[in-house]
Coordinates of C-alpha atoms and ligand atoms in Angstrom, one line a residue:
X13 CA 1.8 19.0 -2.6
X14 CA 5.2 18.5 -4.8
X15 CA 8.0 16.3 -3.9
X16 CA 11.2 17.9 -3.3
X17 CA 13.6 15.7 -4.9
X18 CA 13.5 12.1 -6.0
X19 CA 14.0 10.2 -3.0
X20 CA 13.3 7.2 -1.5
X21 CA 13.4 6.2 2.5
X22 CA 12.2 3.2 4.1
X23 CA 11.9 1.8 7.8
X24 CA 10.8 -1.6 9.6
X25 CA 9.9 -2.4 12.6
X26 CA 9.9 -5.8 14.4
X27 CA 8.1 -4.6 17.5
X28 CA 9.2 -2.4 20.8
X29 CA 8.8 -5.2 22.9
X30 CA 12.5 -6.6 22.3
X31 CA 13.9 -7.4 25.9
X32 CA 17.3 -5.9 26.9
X33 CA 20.3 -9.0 27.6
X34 CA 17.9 -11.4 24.8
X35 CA 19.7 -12.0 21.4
X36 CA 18.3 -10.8 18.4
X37 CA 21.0 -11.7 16.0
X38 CA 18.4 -13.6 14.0
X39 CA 15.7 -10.5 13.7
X40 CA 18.5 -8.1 12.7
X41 CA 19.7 -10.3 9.9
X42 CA 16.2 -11.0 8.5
X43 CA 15.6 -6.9 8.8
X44 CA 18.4 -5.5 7.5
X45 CA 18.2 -8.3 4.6
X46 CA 14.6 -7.5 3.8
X47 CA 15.2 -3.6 4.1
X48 CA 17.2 -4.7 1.1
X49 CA 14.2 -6.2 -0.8
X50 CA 12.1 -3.1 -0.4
X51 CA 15.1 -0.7 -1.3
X52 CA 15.5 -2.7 -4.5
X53 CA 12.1 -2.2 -5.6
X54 CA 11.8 1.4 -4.3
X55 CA 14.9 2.2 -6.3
X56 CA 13.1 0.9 -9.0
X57 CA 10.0 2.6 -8.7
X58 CA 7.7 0.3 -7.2
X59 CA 4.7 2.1 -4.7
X60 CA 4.9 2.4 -1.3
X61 CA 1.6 1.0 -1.0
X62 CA 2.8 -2.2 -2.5
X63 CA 6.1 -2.2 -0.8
X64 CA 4.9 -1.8 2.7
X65 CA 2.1 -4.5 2.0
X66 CA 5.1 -6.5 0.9
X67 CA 7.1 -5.9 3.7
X68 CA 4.5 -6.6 6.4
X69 CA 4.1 -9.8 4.9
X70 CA 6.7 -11.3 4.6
X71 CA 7.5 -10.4 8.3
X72 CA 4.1 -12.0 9.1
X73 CA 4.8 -14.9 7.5
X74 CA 8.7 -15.7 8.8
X75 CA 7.4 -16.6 12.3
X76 CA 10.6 -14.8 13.3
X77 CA 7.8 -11.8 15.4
X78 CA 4.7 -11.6 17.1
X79 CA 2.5 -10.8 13.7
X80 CA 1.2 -13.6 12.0
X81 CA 2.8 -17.1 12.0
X82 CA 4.5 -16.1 15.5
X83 CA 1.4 -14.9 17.2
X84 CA 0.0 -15.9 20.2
X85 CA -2.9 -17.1 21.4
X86 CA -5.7 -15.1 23.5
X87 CA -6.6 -16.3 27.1
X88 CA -9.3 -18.0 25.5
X89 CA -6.6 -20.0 23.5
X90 CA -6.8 -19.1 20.1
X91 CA -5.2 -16.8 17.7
X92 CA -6.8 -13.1 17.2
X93 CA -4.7 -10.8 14.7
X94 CA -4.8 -7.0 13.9
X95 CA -3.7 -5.6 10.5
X96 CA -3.8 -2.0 9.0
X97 CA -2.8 -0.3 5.5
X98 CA -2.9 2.9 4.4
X99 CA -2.2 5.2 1.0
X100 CA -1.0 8.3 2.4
X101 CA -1.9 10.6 -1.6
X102 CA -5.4 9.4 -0.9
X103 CA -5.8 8.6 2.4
X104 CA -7.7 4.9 1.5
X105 CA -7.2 2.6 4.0
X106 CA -8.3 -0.9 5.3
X107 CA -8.1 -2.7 8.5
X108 CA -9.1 -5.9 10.2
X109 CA -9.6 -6.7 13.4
X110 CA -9.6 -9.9 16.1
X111 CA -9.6 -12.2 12.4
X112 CA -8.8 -15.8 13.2
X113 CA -6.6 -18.1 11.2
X114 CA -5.3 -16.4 8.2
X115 CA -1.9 -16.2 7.2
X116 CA -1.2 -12.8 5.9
X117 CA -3.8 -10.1 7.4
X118 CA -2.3 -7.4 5.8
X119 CA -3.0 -8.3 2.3
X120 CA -6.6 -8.8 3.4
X121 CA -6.4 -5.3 5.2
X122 CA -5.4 -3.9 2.1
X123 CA -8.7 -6.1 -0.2
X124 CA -10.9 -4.2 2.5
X125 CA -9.2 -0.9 1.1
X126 CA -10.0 -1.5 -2.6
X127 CA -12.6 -4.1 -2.6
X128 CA -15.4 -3.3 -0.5
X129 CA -17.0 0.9 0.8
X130 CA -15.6 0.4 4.5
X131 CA -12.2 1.0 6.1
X132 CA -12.2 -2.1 9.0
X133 CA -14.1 -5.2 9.0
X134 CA -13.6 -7.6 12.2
X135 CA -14.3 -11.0 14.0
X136 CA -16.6 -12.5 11.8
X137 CA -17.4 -10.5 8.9
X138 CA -13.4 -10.1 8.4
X139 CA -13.5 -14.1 8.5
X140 CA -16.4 -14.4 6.1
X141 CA -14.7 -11.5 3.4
X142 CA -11.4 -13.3 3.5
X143 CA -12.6 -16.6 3.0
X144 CA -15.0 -14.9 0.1
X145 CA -12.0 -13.4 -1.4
X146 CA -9.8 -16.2 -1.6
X147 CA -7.1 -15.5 1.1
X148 CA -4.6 -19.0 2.5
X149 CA -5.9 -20.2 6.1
X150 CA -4.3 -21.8 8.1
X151 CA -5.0 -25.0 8.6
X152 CA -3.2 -26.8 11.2
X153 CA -2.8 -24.1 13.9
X154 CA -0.5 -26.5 15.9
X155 CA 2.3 -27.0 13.6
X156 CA 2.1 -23.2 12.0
X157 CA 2.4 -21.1 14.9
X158 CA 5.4 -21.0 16.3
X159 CA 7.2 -18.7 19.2
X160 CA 8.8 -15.5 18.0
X161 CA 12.6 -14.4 18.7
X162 CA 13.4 -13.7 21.9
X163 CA 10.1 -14.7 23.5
X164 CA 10.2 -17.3 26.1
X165 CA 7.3 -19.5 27.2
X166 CA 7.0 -17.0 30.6
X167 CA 6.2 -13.8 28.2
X168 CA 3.0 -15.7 27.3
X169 CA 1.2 -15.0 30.4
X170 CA 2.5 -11.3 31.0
X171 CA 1.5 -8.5 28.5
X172 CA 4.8 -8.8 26.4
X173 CA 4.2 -7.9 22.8
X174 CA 5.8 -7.1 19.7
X175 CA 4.0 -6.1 16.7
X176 CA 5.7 -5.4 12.9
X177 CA 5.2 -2.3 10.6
X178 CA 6.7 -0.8 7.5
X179 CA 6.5 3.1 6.3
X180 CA 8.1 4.0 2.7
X181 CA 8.5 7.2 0.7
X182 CA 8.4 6.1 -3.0
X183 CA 10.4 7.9 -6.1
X184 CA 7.0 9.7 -7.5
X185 CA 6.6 11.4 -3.4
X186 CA 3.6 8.8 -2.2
X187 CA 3.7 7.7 1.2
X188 CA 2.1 4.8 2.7
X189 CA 2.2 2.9 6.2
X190 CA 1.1 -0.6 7.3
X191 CA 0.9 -2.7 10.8
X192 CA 0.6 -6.1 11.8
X193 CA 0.1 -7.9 15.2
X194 CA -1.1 -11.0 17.0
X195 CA -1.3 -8.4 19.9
X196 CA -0.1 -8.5 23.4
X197 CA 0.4 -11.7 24.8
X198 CA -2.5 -13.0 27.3
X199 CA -5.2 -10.8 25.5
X200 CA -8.9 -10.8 26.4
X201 CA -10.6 -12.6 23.6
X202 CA -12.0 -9.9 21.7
X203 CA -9.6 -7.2 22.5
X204 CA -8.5 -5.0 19.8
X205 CA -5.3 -2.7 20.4
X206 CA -4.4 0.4 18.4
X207 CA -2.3 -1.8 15.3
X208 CA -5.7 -1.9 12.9
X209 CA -6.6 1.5 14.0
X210 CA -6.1 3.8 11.3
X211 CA -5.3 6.8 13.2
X212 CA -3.2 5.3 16.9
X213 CA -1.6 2.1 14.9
X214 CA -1.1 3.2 11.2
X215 CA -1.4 6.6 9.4
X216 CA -0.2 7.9 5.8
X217 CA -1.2 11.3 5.0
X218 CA 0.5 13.9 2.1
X219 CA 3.3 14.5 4.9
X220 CA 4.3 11.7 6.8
X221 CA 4.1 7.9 6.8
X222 CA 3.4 6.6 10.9
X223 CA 3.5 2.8 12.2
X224 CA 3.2 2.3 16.3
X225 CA 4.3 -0.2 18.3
X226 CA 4.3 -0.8 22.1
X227 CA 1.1 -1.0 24.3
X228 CA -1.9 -0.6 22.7
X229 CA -4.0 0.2 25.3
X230 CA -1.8 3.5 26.3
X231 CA -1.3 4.4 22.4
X232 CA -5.1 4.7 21.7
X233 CA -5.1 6.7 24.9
X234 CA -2.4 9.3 23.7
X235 CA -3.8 9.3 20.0
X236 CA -0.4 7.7 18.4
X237 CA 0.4 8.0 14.6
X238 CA -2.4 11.0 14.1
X239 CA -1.4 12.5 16.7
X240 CA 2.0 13.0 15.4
X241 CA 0.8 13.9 11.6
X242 CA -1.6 16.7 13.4
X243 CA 1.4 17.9 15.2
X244 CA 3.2 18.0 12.0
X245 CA 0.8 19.7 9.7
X246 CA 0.8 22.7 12.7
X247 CA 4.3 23.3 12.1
X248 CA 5.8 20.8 14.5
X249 CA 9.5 19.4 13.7
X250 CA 9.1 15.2 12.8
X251 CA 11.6 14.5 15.8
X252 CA 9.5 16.4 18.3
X253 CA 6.0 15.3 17.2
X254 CA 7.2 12.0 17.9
X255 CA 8.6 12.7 20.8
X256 CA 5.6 14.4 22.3
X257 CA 3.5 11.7 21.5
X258 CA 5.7 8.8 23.1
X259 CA 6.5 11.2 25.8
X260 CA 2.1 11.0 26.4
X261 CA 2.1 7.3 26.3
X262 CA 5.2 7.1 29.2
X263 CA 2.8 9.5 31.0
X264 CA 0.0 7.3 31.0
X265 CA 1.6 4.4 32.0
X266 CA 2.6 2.6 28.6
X267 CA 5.7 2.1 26.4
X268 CA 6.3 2.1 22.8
X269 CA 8.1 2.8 19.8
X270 CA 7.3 4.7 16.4
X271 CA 8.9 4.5 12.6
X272 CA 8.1 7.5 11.0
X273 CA 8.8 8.5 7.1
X274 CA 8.6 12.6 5.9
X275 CA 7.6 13.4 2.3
X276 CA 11.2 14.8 2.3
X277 CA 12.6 11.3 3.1
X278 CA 13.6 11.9 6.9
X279 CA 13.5 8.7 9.1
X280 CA 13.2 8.5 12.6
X281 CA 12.8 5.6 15.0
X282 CA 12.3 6.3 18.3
X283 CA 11.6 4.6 20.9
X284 CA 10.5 4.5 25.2
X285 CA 10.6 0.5 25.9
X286 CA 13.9 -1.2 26.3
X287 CA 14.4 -1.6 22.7
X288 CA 12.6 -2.0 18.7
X289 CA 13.9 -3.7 16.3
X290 CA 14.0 -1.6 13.1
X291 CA 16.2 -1.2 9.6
X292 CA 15.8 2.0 7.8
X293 CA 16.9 2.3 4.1
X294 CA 17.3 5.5 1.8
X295 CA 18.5 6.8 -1.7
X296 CA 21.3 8.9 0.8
X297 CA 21.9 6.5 3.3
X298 CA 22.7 2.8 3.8
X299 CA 20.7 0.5 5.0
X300 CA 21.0 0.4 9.0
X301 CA 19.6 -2.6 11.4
X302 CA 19.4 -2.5 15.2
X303 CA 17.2 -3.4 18.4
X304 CA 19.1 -1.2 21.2
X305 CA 20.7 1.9 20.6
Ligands
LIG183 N1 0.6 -2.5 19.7 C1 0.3 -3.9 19.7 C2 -1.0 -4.2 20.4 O1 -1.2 -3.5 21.4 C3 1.4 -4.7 20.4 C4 2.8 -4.3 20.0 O2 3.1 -3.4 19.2 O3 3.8 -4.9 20.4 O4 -1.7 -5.0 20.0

């Protein structure tokens, strides 16, 4: 399908589990200046693949969230991480799952993608690819890790979470979506939420660019990014696709938040916990950071 116009649009999330009366002064600084980043090189034509690759990255590696350096460990006490990329023109994607010990699982998400036939490798096998393909462990888990804004030592025995994502519409109309998390907080070794799903954690299609955030569990249940881009494709409004689908997880129980991007270069950010921190960027609009509304 043709683009429109030449446009551009971008949003970031730092996860919907941002607790209302905590400070995120930090998180909105370090979104808002790397929505800057990714406008620059949208504005100059770089992909959304590779922009939302580069986004997720460097909020994995800033410690600043619960994705990468500030994830926590499992009940069984170590770290298990999530990550999920995906090319919206040609619907690739790549995924892996409960990985230990690597710093940046969405670049190794995205060598799943366009090195090997499959769309998810996990546990194991995702250890044994990354390892084969090159990617930086970690070495010294004790000094790397460290706890993410506004998470105290109490969230790490309740199901907090927070999770980061990016979605970008690039100048030639491609869309693309990618997700990162150490999960929720407390996790059953082994557990894998809906953040390297591609379908309830991250979707890009021709239409719209999806990255969840929020409970896991409660997104899988109510279907979460695809079930929005099906709503969409049958004629359904971006605002209220959303909205039905985080209206389904507050029905079953859960909360979270969605950044959503339209071929046409609509944003929207929604959310149903007490807060997400987000930036959006556009050609049209300025660049806009918050965590409540
Ligand atoms: N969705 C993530 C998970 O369940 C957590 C989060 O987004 O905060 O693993």
């Amino acid at each position: 399908m043709k683009q429109l116009t030449k446009k551009y649009a971008l949003a970031l999330h730092g996860g919907a589990g941002a607790v209302a009366g905590r400070d995120y002064t930090t998180t909105e600084k370090h979104l808002g200046d790397l929505a800057r980043d990714c406008e620059q090189q949208l504005a100059k034509g770089t992909k959304a693949l590779d922009v939302v690759e580069f986004a997720v990255t460097e909020l994995e590696s800033c410690g600043l969230y619960v994705a990468g350096r500030g994830s926590a460990p499992n009940s069984a006490g170590y770290i298990e991480l999530d990550a999920s990329i995906m090319h919206g023109p040609s619907r690739a994607a790549g995924a892996v799952a409960i990985l230990p010990g690597f710093k940046n699982p969405v670049g190794i998400a995205r060598a799943v993608m366009e090195r090997t036939p499959h769309v998810m490798l996990a546990g194991a096998g995702a250890k044994a690819f990354a390892r084969d393909q090159e990617f930086q462990e970690v070495e010294d888990a004790g000094n790397y890790y460290v706890l993410p804004v506004g998470v105290t030592p109490d969230d790490l025995s309740s199901a907090a979470h927070g999770t980061v994502g990016a979605v970008a519409l690039d100048l030639s109309g491609s869309l693309a979506a990618a997700t990162s998390t150490g999960g929720t907080f407390g996790k059953l070794e082994g557990r894998v939420g809906d953040t390297p799903l591609i379908g309830p954690g991250t979707w890009a299609d021709d239409q719209v660019a999806i990255s969840c955030t929020g409970t896991g569990e409660h997104i899988i249940r109510s279907g979460g990014a695809v079930a929005i881009a099906c709503a969409i494709k049958s004629g359904v409004p971006l605002d209220d696709a959303v909205k039905q689908v985080l209206d389904e997880i507050k029905r079953l129980g859960g909360d979270a938040g969605v950044i959503a991007v339209s071929r046409r270069g609509d944003i929207v950010t929604p959310y149903n916990s007490e807060g997400m921190k987000r930036a959006t960027a556009a050609s049209d609009q300025p660049i806009e950071t918050k965590t409540f509304e």
